[in-house]
Amino acid sequence: MVHGTVLGDGDIVISGVSDIRNAKPGTLTFLDGTKYMEYSKSTEASAILTDKKSALNDSDGILVKDVRMSMAKILAQFNPQKKKTSVKDSSAIIDPSAKLGKNVSV
């Protein structure tokens, strides 16, 4: 999905994503740049997504070329968009001449 290289334990089960500062075991966090580098040593995340091997500090992780794009793909996997459907409530009164567009709910 993100075309990354797993560094460390490749059998870790990831059940969600988290902020590096408030991470929980079983989650994946990300580190892009140096702003939050200090948290890479103390995070409780099970793995770190990063573009710099040195950012892992002996933690398990995934090395990718584009951290933000990769994290966006992972977030979409954990939080899929619900398909929108049109809904017309039985109490709605719509003028017969009205034209409703696609995916409109009334």
JSON list of C-alpha atoms in Angstrom, two decimals, residues 18-23 29 36 39 43:
[
{"chain": "A", "resi": 18, "resn": "SER", "atom": "CA", "xyz": [-1.98, 7.66, 16.82]},
{"chain": "A", "resi": 19, "resn": "ASP", "atom": "CA", "xyz": [-0.18, 10.91, 17.48]},
{"chain": "A", "resi": 20, "resn": "ILE", "atom": "CA", "xyz": [3.45, 10.28, 18.41]},
{"chain": "A", "resi": 21, "resn": "ARG", "atom": "CA", "xyz": [3.06, 12.14, 21.73]},
{"chain": "A", "resi": 22, "resn": "ASN", "atom": "CA", "xyz": [0.01, 10.17, 22.91]},
{"chain": "A", "resi": 23, "resn": "ALA", "atom": "CA", "xyz": [0.55, 6.85, 21.17]},
{"chain": "A", "resi": 29, "resn": "THR", "atom": "CA", "xyz": [2.47, 6.77, 14.40]},
{"chain": "A", "resi": 36, "resn": "TYR", "atom": "CA", "xyz": [8.78, 15.75, 17.11]},
{"chain": "A", "resi": 39, "resn": "TYR", "atom": "CA", "xyz": [9.19, 11.71, 21.06]},
{"chain": "A", "resi": 43, "resn": "THR", "atom": "CA", "xyz": [6.49, 6.86, 22.15]}
]
